[in-house]
Amino acid sequence: MTTEGTTLTRKARPGNRTHLGATVVDGGVNFAVSSTVAEGVTVCLFDDQGHETQIELDDYDAGVWNGVIPDIGPGQAYGYRVQGPWDPGNGLRCNPRKVLLDPYARAVRGSVAYGKALAGHDVDDPSRPSELDSAPFVPRSLVVDHAGYDWEGDTQLRRRSVDSVLYEVHVKGFTARHPDIPPEIRGSYAGLAHEAATGYLRDLGVTAVELLPVHEYVPEGFLITRGLTNYWGYNSIGFFAPHQGYSAAVRGGHATGGQVNEFKDMVKALHRAGIEVILDVVYNHTAEGNENGPTLSFRGLDNAMYYRLVEDDASQYYDTTGTGNSLNASNPATLRLIMDSLRYWVSEMHVDGFRFDLAATLGREGDDRFDRYSAFFETIAQDPVLGQAKRIAEPWDVGQGDSYD
């Protein structure tokens, strides 16, 4: 499909389906995205003026649409449009009028502007797909290349749990008013990397900071309409992307993914101070909410793959999180997304561990009861990378009136 102000070309050549996301390769970028229900997937490239170039991914293999687009590289802004069935009663919510974030995007640029165009459905008739184009109102994914970053020998500290002293930290709040942190980097990853911050933590005897959510998130629409925002960050939309709002580089005009290196610099500085980095991660739900929420990514790609739906009415979302939806961790593709994200933060970003928000939701399978031996818990325990990371579970969720064994 094309919309006003767009150009449609067909330059993608067959790519690599095993490397999900946008991967810089010789001569271009390999794009790969999972969807088992799509009938076609288009990569949308955006320039600085917002002009959109649409390129179809013609190669489909084992549930993944992929292709290499030549002559682009790091910093390229992009999104996806998905052609496919619209049948909410059966859990199908594809709508090519919606530009979707890449679930594997390493960085995100821009914000959400709430309005009717964000809904995948017609707000006046939810049985019908929306005809409004969402491109002007949603953020973009960014191509990121990790090659060239100098870790200077940094690695995880691997301190024993019994010897650990954890300190919960909100990146913005902890640094926003510190008098010894330069004003231009307060409220940011760079601010937390400053000696004034690391020295204070070290002098307290802290051995690890547990950072409140730093994955890319968006405020809920009902907060925006009240003139409020989501301060805490428990509304993730990008499981691989450091939240851009905590980046001094982004505030300073570095719009091509500067938050990634800034986050790495922060981890490196904390490690130098002898302080581990543990992330509070929210894999139990996403920012898309319930059936009335915005279509920003997962819902438009493959709704029933990413989310748990009510068994006798797939237009509704099974919700044990109190947020409107629950991620479907029992689906192999969704489980892979979570595991790939966790390994990415350890391998590429050097974090030391995780605290799992509402971890009970990740252990629900089959009859919907919590299972300590669910696919998620078994997979993470066996993983050679994650097996060495610190892991902390919040041992509850909203539930369905059941008990935990």
CSV table of C-alpha atoms in Angstrom, one decimal:
chain,number,residue,atom,x,y,z
A,1,MET,CA,0.0,0.0,0.0
A,2,THR,CA,1.1,3.6,-0.4
A,3,THR,CA,-0.1,6.7,1.3
A,4,GLU,CA,0.3,10.4,0.5
A,5,GLY,CA,3.9,11.5,0.7
A,6,THR,CA,5.3,8.0,0.3
A,7,THR,CA,7.3,6.2,-2.4
A,8,LEU,CA,7.0,2.5,-3.1
A,9,THR,CA,10.1,0.7,-4.4
A,10,ARG,CA,11.1,-3.0,-4.5
A,11,LYS,CA,14.8,-3.1,-3.7
A,12,ALA,CA,14.9,-5.7,-0.9
A,13,ARG,CA,16.8,-8.9,-1.8
A,14,PRO,CA,16.6,-12.2,0.2
A,15,GLY,CA,18.1,-11.8,3.6
A,16,ASN,CA,18.8,-13.8,6.8
A,17,ARG,CA,15.7,-14.8,8.8
A,18,THR,CA,17.8,-15.9,11.9
A,19,HIS,CA,18.9,-12.4,12.8
A,20,LEU,CA,15.7,-10.7,13.9
A,21,GLY,CA,15.5,-7.0,13.9
A,22,ALA,CA,17.7,-4.6,11.8
A,23,THR,CA,21.2,-5.8,11.4
A,24,VAL,CA,23.9,-3.9,9.5
A,25,VAL,CA,25.5,-6.1,6.8
A,26,ASP,CA,27.9,-5.5,4.0
A,27,GLY,CA,26.3,-3.0,1.7
A,28,GLY,CA,23.0,-2.4,3.6
A,29,VAL,CA,20.8,-3.6,6.4
A,30,ASN,CA,19.1,-7.0,6.9
A,31,PHE,CA,15.5,-6.7,8.2
A,32,ALA,CA,13.8,-9.7,9.8
A,33,VAL,CA,10.5,-9.7,11.7
A,34,SER,CA,8.2,-12.5,13.0
A,35,SER,CA,4.6,-12.8,11.9
A,36,THR,CA,2.8,-16.0,11.1
A,37,VAL,CA,-0.4,-14.3,10.0
A,38,ALA,CA,0.9,-11.6,7.7
A,39,GLU,CA,0.2,-11.8,4.0
A,40,GLY,CA,2.9,-9.2,3.3
A,41,VAL,CA,5.3,-7.0,5.2
A,42,THR,CA,6.6,-3.6,4.1
A,43,VAL,CA,9.7,-1.8,5.6
A,44,CYS,CA,9.0,1.9,5.8
A,45,LEU,CA,12.1,4.1,5.7
A,46,PHE,CA,11.7,7.6,7.0
A,47,ASP,CA,14.0,10.6,6.2
A,48,ASP,CA,14.4,13.6,8.5
A,49,GLN,CA,11.5,15.4,6.8
A,50,GLY,CA,9.1,12.5,7.4
A,51,HIS,CA,9.0,11.3,3.8
A,52,GLU,CA,8.4,7.6,3.7
A,53,THR,CA,9.9,5.0,1.3
A,54,GLN,CA,8.1,1.6,1.4
A,55,ILE,CA,10.0,-1.5,0.5
A,56,GLU,CA,8.4,-4.9,0.4
A,57,LEU,CA,10.0,-7.9,2.2
A,58,ASP,CA,9.3,-10.7,-0.3
A,59,ASP,CA,11.2,-13.5,1.5
A,60,TYR,CA,9.1,-15.5,4.0
A,61,ASP,CA,10.5,-18.5,5.8
A,62,ALA,CA,9.6,-20.3,9.0
A,63,GLY,CA,7.4,-17.5,10.3
A,64,VAL,CA,9.9,-14.7,9.5
A,65,TRP,CA,9.7,-12.0,6.9
A,66,ASN,CA,13.2,-10.8,5.9
A,67,GLY,CA,15.2,-9.0,3.3
A,68,VAL,CA,18.3,-6.9,2.8
A,69,ILE,CA,17.8,-3.2,1.8
A,70,PRO,CA,21.0,-1.8,0.2
A,71,ASP,CA,22.6,1.6,0.6
A,72,ILE,CA,21.3,2.4,4.2
A,73,GLY,CA,23.1,2.1,7.5
A,74,PRO,CA,23.2,3.1,11.2
A,75,GLY,CA,20.8,5.9,12.2
A,76,GLN,CA,18.2,5.0,9.5
A,77,ALA,CA,14.7,5.5,10.9
A,78,TYR,CA,12.1,2.8,10.0
A,79,GLY,CA,8.9,1.0,10.8
A,80,TYR,CA,6.8,-1.8,9.5
A,81,ARG,CA,3.4,-2.0,7.8
A,82,VAL,CA,1.7,-5.4,7.8
A,83,GLN,CA,-0.9,-6.6,5.2
A,84,GLY,CA,-3.0,-9.4,6.6
A,85,PRO,CA,-6.4,-10.5,7.9
A,86,TRP,CA,-8.6,-8.3,10.0
A,87,ASP,CA,-10.9,-10.4,12.2
A,88,PRO,CA,-10.8,-9.3,15.8
A,89,GLY,CA,-13.2,-12.1,16.9
A,90,ASN,CA,-10.5,-14.6,15.9
A,91,GLY,CA,-7.6,-12.5,17.3
A,92,LEU,CA,-6.5,-11.1,13.9
A,93,ARG,CA,-5.7,-7.4,13.9
A,94,CYS,CA,-3.5,-6.6,10.9
A,95,ASN,CA,-3.9,-3.1,9.4
A,96,PRO,CA,-1.5,-1.7,6.9
A,97,ARG,CA,-2.5,1.8,7.8
A,98,LYS,CA,-0.5,1.5,11.0
A,99,VAL,CA,3.2,2.0,11.2
A,100,LEU,CA,4.7,-0.5,13.7
A,101,LEU,CA,7.8,-0.4,15.8
A,102,ASP,CA,10.2,-3.3,15.4
A,103,PRO,CA,10.0,-5.5,18.5
A,104,TYR,CA,13.8,-6.0,18.1
A,105,ALA,CA,14.6,-2.2,17.6
A,106,ARG,CA,17.8,-1.3,19.4
A,107,ALA,CA,16.8,2.3,19.7
A,108,VAL,CA,13.6,4.4,19.2
A,109,ARG,CA,13.2,8.0,18.2
A,110,GLY,CA,10.1,10.2,18.6
A,111,SER,CA,7.0,10.0,20.8
A,112,VAL,CA,3.4,8.8,20.6
A,113,ALA,CA,0.7,11.5,19.9
A,114,TYR,CA,-2.5,10.0,21.2
A,115,GLY,CA,-5.6,10.2,19.0
A,116,LYS,CA,-8.0,8.1,16.8
A,117,ALA,CA,-5.2,7.3,14.3
A,118,LEU,CA,-3.4,5.1,16.9
A,119,ALA,CA,-6.3,2.6,17.1
A,120,GLY,CA,-6.1,-0.4,14.7
A,121,HIS,CA,-9.9,-0.4,14.7
A,122,ASP,CA,-12.4,2.2,13.7
A,123,VAL,CA,-13.3,3.8,17.0
A,124,ASP,CA,-16.9,4.3,15.9
A,125,ASP,CA,-17.2,0.7,14.8
A,126,PRO,CA,-14.6,-1.6,16.4
A,127,SER,CA,-15.5,-4.5,14.1
A,128,ARG,CA,-14.0,-2.6,11.2
A,129,PRO,CA,-10.3,-1.6,10.6
A,130,SER,CA,-9.3,2.0,10.9
A,131,GLU,CA,-8.7,3.9,7.7
A,132,LEU,CA,-6.5,6.5,9.4
A,133,ASP,CA,-2.8,6.5,8.8
A,134,SER,CA,-0.7,6.4,12.0
A,135,ALA,CA,2.6,7.4,10.6
A,136,PRO,CA,2.6,11.1,11.8
A,137,PHE,CA,1.7,10.0,15.3
A,138,VAL,CA,4.1,7.2,16.2
A,139,PRO,CA,7.8,6.9,17.0
A,140,ARG,CA,10.4,5.3,14.7
A,141,SER,CA,12.7,2.4,15.1
A,142,LEU,CA,16.4,3.1,14.5
A,143,VAL,CA,19.1,1.0,12.9
A,144,VAL,CA,22.0,0.6,15.4
A,145,ASP,CA,25.4,-0.9,14.8
A,146,HIS,CA,27.4,-2.0,17.9
A,147,ALA,CA,30.7,-2.4,16.0
A,148,GLY,CA,33.4,0.1,17.1
A,149,TYR,CA,32.3,0.7,20.7
A,150,ASP,CA,35.3,0.4,23.0
A,151,TRP,CA,34.4,-1.4,26.3
A,152,GLU,CA,38.0,-1.0,27.5
A,153,GLY,CA,38.1,-4.5,29.0
A,154,ASP,CA,34.8,-4.1,30.9
A,155,THR,CA,32.9,-7.2,31.8
A,156,GLN,CA,30.3,-8.3,34.4
A,157,LEU,CA,31.5,-8.2,38.0
A,158,ARG,CA,29.8,-11.5,39.0
A,159,ARG,CA,29.7,-10.6,42.7
A,160,ARG,CA,28.2,-13.4,44.9
A,161,SER,CA,24.5,-12.7,45.9
A,162,VAL,CA,25.3,-13.2,49.6
A,163,ASP,CA,27.8,-10.3,49.4
A,164,SER,CA,25.5,-8.0,47.5
A,165,VAL,CA,23.9,-4.7,48.7
A,166,LEU,CA,21.3,-3.5,46.2
A,167,TYR,CA,20.1,0.1,45.9
A,168,GLU,CA,16.9,0.8,43.8
A,169,VAL,CA,17.5,3.7,41.5
A,170,HIS,CA,15.3,5.8,39.1
A,171,VAL,CA,17.8,7.0,36.5
A,172,LYS,CA,16.1,10.4,36.1
A,173,GLY,CA,15.0,11.0,39.6
A,174,PHE,CA,18.3,10.0,41.3
A,175,THR,CA,20.3,12.5,39.1
A,176,ALA,CA,17.8,15.2,38.3
A,177,ARG,CA,18.6,17.5,41.3
A,178,HIS,CA,22.0,16.4,42.4
A,179,PRO,CA,24.0,19.6,42.8
A,180,ASP,CA,27.4,18.1,41.9
A,181,ILE,CA,26.2,16.6,38.6
A,182,PRO,CA,26.5,19.1,35.7
A,183,PRO,CA,23.0,20.5,34.8
A,184,GLU,CA,23.2,19.4,31.2
A,185,ILE,CA,23.4,15.7,32.1
A,186,ARG,CA,21.1,15.6,35.1
A,187,GLY,CA,18.2,13.1,34.7
A,188,SER,CA,20.2,10.9,32.3
A,189,TYR,CA,22.4,7.8,32.0
A,190,ALA,CA,25.3,10.2,31.7
A,191,GLY,CA,24.3,11.7,35.0
A,192,LEU,CA,24.4,8.3,36.7
A,193,ALA,CA,27.8,7.7,35.2
A,194,HIS,CA,29.2,10.9,36.7
A,195,GLU,CA,31.6,10.5,39.6
A,196,ALA,CA,29.3,12.5,41.9
A,197,ALA,CA,26.7,9.7,41.5
A,198,THR,CA,29.0,6.7,41.4
A,199,GLY,CA,31.1,8.0,44.3
A,200,TYR,CA,28.0,8.6,46.5
A,201,LEU,CA,26.8,5.0,45.8
A,202,ARG,CA,30.3,3.6,46.5
A,203,ASP,CA,30.6,5.5,49.7
A,204,LEU,CA,27.3,4.1,50.9
A,205,GLY,CA,28.6,0.6,50.4
A,206,VAL,CA,26.3,-0.2,47.6
A,207,THR,CA,27.4,-3.1,45.4
A,208,ALA,CA,24.6,-3.1,42.8
A,209,VAL,CA,22.0,-0.6,41.5
A,210,GLU,CA,18.7,-2.0,40.5
A,211,LEU,CA,17.5,0.4,37.8
A,212,LEU,CA,13.7,1.0,37.6
A,213,PRO,CA,12.6,0.3,34.0
A,214,VAL,CA,14.9,1.6,31.3
A,215,HIS,CA,13.4,-0.2,28.3
A,216,GLU,CA,11.7,2.2,25.9
A,217,TYR,CA,8.2,3.0,27.2
A,218,VAL,CA,5.3,5.3,26.5
A,219,PRO,CA,2.9,7.0,28.9
A,220,GLU,CA,-0.7,5.6,28.9
A,221,GLY,CA,-3.3,7.6,27.0
A,222,PHE,CA,-5.5,8.2,30.0
A,223,LEU,CA,-2.5,9.8,31.8
A,224,ILE,CA,-1.8,12.1,28.9
A,225,THR,CA,-5.4,13.3,28.8
A,226,ARG,CA,-5.1,14.3,32.4
A,227,GLY,CA,-1.9,16.2,31.9
A,228,LEU,CA,0.1,13.5,33.6
A,229,THR,CA,2.8,11.1,32.5
A,230,ASN,CA,4.1,7.7,33.5
A,231,TYR,CA,7.1,8.5,35.7
A,232,TRP,CA,8.1,5.0,36.7
A,233,GLY,CA,8.4,3.4,33.3
A,234,TYR,CA,6.3,0.2,33.7
A,235,ASN,CA,4.8,0.4,30.2
A,236,SER,CA,7.3,-1.0,27.9
A,237,ILE,CA,7.1,-1.0,24.1
A,238,GLY,CA,10.8,-1.7,23.2
A,239,PHE,CA,12.5,-4.6,25.0
A,240,PHE,CA,15.9,-3.9,23.4
A,241,ALA,CA,15.9,-0.1,23.4
A,242,PRO,CA,17.2,2.1,26.2
A,243,HIS,CA,14.6,4.7,27.0
A,244,GLN,CA,15.4,7.8,25.0
A,245,GLY,CA,13.9,10.1,27.6
A,246,TYR,CA,16.9,9.3,29.9
A,247,SER,CA,19.5,10.2,27.4
A,248,ALA,CA,21.5,13.5,27.5
A,249,ALA,CA,22.7,12.7,24.0
A,250,VAL,CA,19.2,12.6,22.7
A,251,ARG,CA,18.3,15.8,24.5
A,252,GLY,CA,21.4,17.4,23.0
A,253,GLY,CA,20.2,16.6,19.5
A,254,HIS,CA,21.8,13.3,18.9
A,255,ALA,CA,18.8,11.7,17.2
A,256,THR,CA,20.4,8.7,15.7
A,257,GLY,CA,20.6,6.3,18.7
A,258,GLY,CA,23.0,8.2,21.0
A,259,GLN,CA,21.1,6.6,24.0
A,260,VAL,CA,22.7,3.2,23.2
A,261,ASN,CA,26.4,4.3,23.7
A,262,GLU,CA,25.4,6.6,26.6
A,263,PHE,CA,23.9,3.6,28.3
A,264,LYS,CA,27.0,1.6,27.7
A,265,ASP,CA,29.2,4.4,29.1
A,266,MET,CA,27.0,4.4,32.3
A,267,VAL,CA,27.4,0.6,32.8
A,268,LYS,CA,31.2,0.9,32.2
A,269,ALA,CA,31.4,3.8,34.8
A,270,LEU,CA,29.4,1.9,37.4
A,271,HIS,CA,31.5,-1.2,36.9
A,272,ARG,CA,34.7,0.8,37.4
A,273,ALA,CA,33.2,1.9,40.7
A,274,GLY,CA,32.6,-1.7,41.7
A,275,ILE,CA,28.9,-1.5,41.2
A,276,GLU,CA,26.8,-4.0,39.3
A,277,VAL,CA,23.8,-3.0,37.1
A,278,ILE,CA,20.5,-4.9,37.5
A,279,LEU,CA,17.5,-4.0,35.4
A,280,ASP,CA,13.9,-4.0,36.5
A,281,VAL,CA,12.3,-5.5,33.4
A,282,VAL,CA,8.7,-5.6,32.4
A,283,TYR,CA,8.0,-8.6,30.1
A,284,ASN,CA,4.6,-9.4,31.5
A,285,HIS,CA,2.7,-6.9,29.3
A,286,THR,CA,3.2,-4.1,26.8
A,287,ALA,CA,2.1,-0.5,26.3
A,288,GLU,CA,-0.6,-1.5,23.8
A,289,GLY,CA,-3.2,-2.2,26.5
A,290,ASN,CA,-6.5,-3.9,25.9
A,291,GLU,CA,-8.6,-4.1,22.8
A,292,ASN,CA,-9.2,-0.3,22.9
A,293,GLY,CA,-5.5,0.5,23.2
A,294,PRO,CA,-3.1,1.8,20.5
A,295,THR,CA,-1.6,-0.4,17.8
A,296,LEU,CA,2.1,0.4,18.1
A,297,SER,CA,3.9,-2.9,17.4
A,298,PHE,CA,3.0,-6.4,18.5
A,299,ARG,CA,-0.8,-6.2,18.0
A,300,GLY,CA,-0.4,-5.2,14.4
A,301,LEU,CA,2.3,-7.8,13.7
A,302,ASP,CA,0.7,-11.0,15.1
A,303,ASN,CA,-1.8,-10.3,17.9
A,304,ALA,CA,-2.4,-13.9,19.0
A,305,MET,CA,1.2,-14.8,18.9
A,306,TYR,CA,2.4,-12.0,21.2
A,307,TYR,CA,-0.7,-11.8,23.5
A,308,ARG,CA,-2.8,-14.1,25.6
A,309,LEU,CA,-6.4,-13.9,24.4
A,310,VAL,CA,-9.6,-15.0,26.1
A,311,GLU,CA,-10.3,-18.5,25.0
A,312,ASP,CA,-14.0,-18.1,24.0
A,313,ASP,CA,-13.7,-14.5,22.7
A,314,ALA,CA,-10.4,-13.7,21.0
A,315,SER,CA,-11.3,-10.1,20.6
A,316,GLN,CA,-10.6,-9.7,24.3
A,317,TYR,CA,-7.2,-9.9,26.1
A,318,TYR,CA,-6.5,-12.2,29.0
A,319,ASP,CA,-5.2,-9.9,31.7
A,320,THR,CA,-3.3,-11.0,34.8
A,321,THR,CA,-1.3,-7.8,35.0
A,322,GLY,CA,-4.0,-5.2,35.5
A,323,THR,CA,-2.7,-3.2,32.5
A,324,GLY,CA,-5.1,-4.6,29.8
A,325,ASN,CA,-2.9,-7.4,28.3
A,326,SER,CA,-0.5,-10.2,29.2
A,327,LEU,CA,2.4,-11.3,27.0
A,328,ASN,CA,2.1,-14.8,25.7
A,329,ALA,CA,5.3,-16.3,27.1
A,330,SER,CA,4.2,-19.8,26.2
A,331,ASN,CA,4.4,-19.0,22.5
A,332,PRO,CA,7.9,-20.1,21.1
A,333,ALA,CA,8.3,-16.8,19.1
A,334,THR,CA,7.4,-14.6,22.0
A,335,LEU,CA,9.5,-16.7,24.4
A,336,ARG,CA,12.4,-16.2,22.0
A,337,LEU,CA,11.8,-12.5,22.0
A,338,ILE,CA,12.1,-12.3,25.7
A,339,MET,CA,15.2,-14.6,25.8
A,340,ASP,CA,16.9,-12.7,23.0
A,341,SER,CA,16.2,-9.4,24.8
A,342,LEU,CA,17.7,-10.7,28.1
A,343,ARG,CA,20.8,-12.1,26.3
A,344,TYR,CA,21.2,-8.8,24.4
A,345,TRP,CA,21.3,-6.8,27.7
A,346,VAL,CA,23.9,-9.1,29.1
A,347,SER,CA,26.1,-9.7,26.0
A,348,GLU,CA,25.9,-6.3,24.3
A,349,MET,CA,25.1,-3.9,27.1
A,350,HIS,CA,27.0,-5.7,29.9
A,351,VAL,CA,24.3,-5.6,32.6
A,352,ASP,CA,24.7,-8.0,35.5
A,353,GLY,CA,21.2,-9.2,36.2
A,354,PHE,CA,17.4,-8.6,36.2
A,355,ARG,CA,14.5,-8.1,38.5
A,356,PHE,CA,11.3,-9.5,36.7
A,357,ASP,CA,8.2,-7.4,37.3
A,358,LEU,CA,5.1,-9.6,37.9
A,359,ALA,CA,7.1,-12.7,37.2
A,360,ALA,CA,4.1,-14.9,37.9
A,361,THR,CA,2.5,-13.9,34.6
A,362,LEU,CA,5.5,-15.3,32.8
A,363,GLY,CA,4.9,-18.7,34.4
A,364,ARG,CA,1.3,-19.1,33.3
A,365,GLU,CA,0.6,-21.8,30.7
A,366,GLY,CA,-2.1,-24.3,29.7
A,367,ASP,CA,-4.8,-24.1,32.4
A,368,ASP,CA,-3.6,-20.5,33.2
A,369,ARG,CA,-2.3,-21.5,36.6
A,370,PHE,CA,1.2,-20.5,37.6
A,371,ASP,CA,3.8,-23.2,36.9
A,372,ARG,CA,7.2,-22.9,38.4
A,373,TYR,CA,8.4,-25.2,35.7
A,374,SER,CA,6.9,-23.2,32.8
A,375,ALA,CA,8.8,-22.8,29.6
A,376,PHE,CA,10.1,-19.4,30.6
A,377,PHE,CA,11.6,-20.4,33.9
A,378,GLU,CA,13.1,-23.6,32.5
A,379,THR,CA,14.6,-21.9,29.5
A,380,ILE,CA,16.2,-19.1,31.5
A,381,ALA,CA,17.6,-21.6,34.0
A,382,GLN,CA,19.3,-23.6,31.2
A,383,ASP,CA,20.6,-20.6,29.3
A,384,PRO,CA,24.5,-20.5,29.4
A,385,VAL,CA,24.5,-16.7,29.3
A,386,LEU,CA,21.6,-15.9,31.6
A,387,GLY,CA,22.5,-18.7,34.0
A,388,GLN,CA,25.4,-16.5,35.2
A,389,ALA,CA,23.3,-13.3,35.7
A,390,LYS,CA,21.6,-12.3,38.9
A,391,ARG,CA,17.8,-13.0,38.7
A,392,ILE,CA,15.2,-11.7,41.0
A,393,ALA,CA,11.4,-12.5,40.6
A,394,GLU,CA,8.5,-10.4,41.8
A,395,PRO,CA,6.4,-13.4,43.0
A,396,TRP,CA,2.9,-12.4,42.1
A,397,ASP,CA,0.5,-10.9,39.6
A,398,VAL,CA,-3.1,-9.9,39.6
A,399,GLY,CA,-4.1,-13.5,38.9
A,400,GLN,CA,-7.4,-15.1,38.3
A,401,GLY,CA,-8.3,-15.9,42.0
A,402,ASP,CA,-5.8,-18.8,42.2
A,403,SER,CA,-3.0,-19.5,44.6
A,404,TYR,CA,0.7,-20.1,44.0
A,405,ASP,CA,2.3,-23.4,44.9
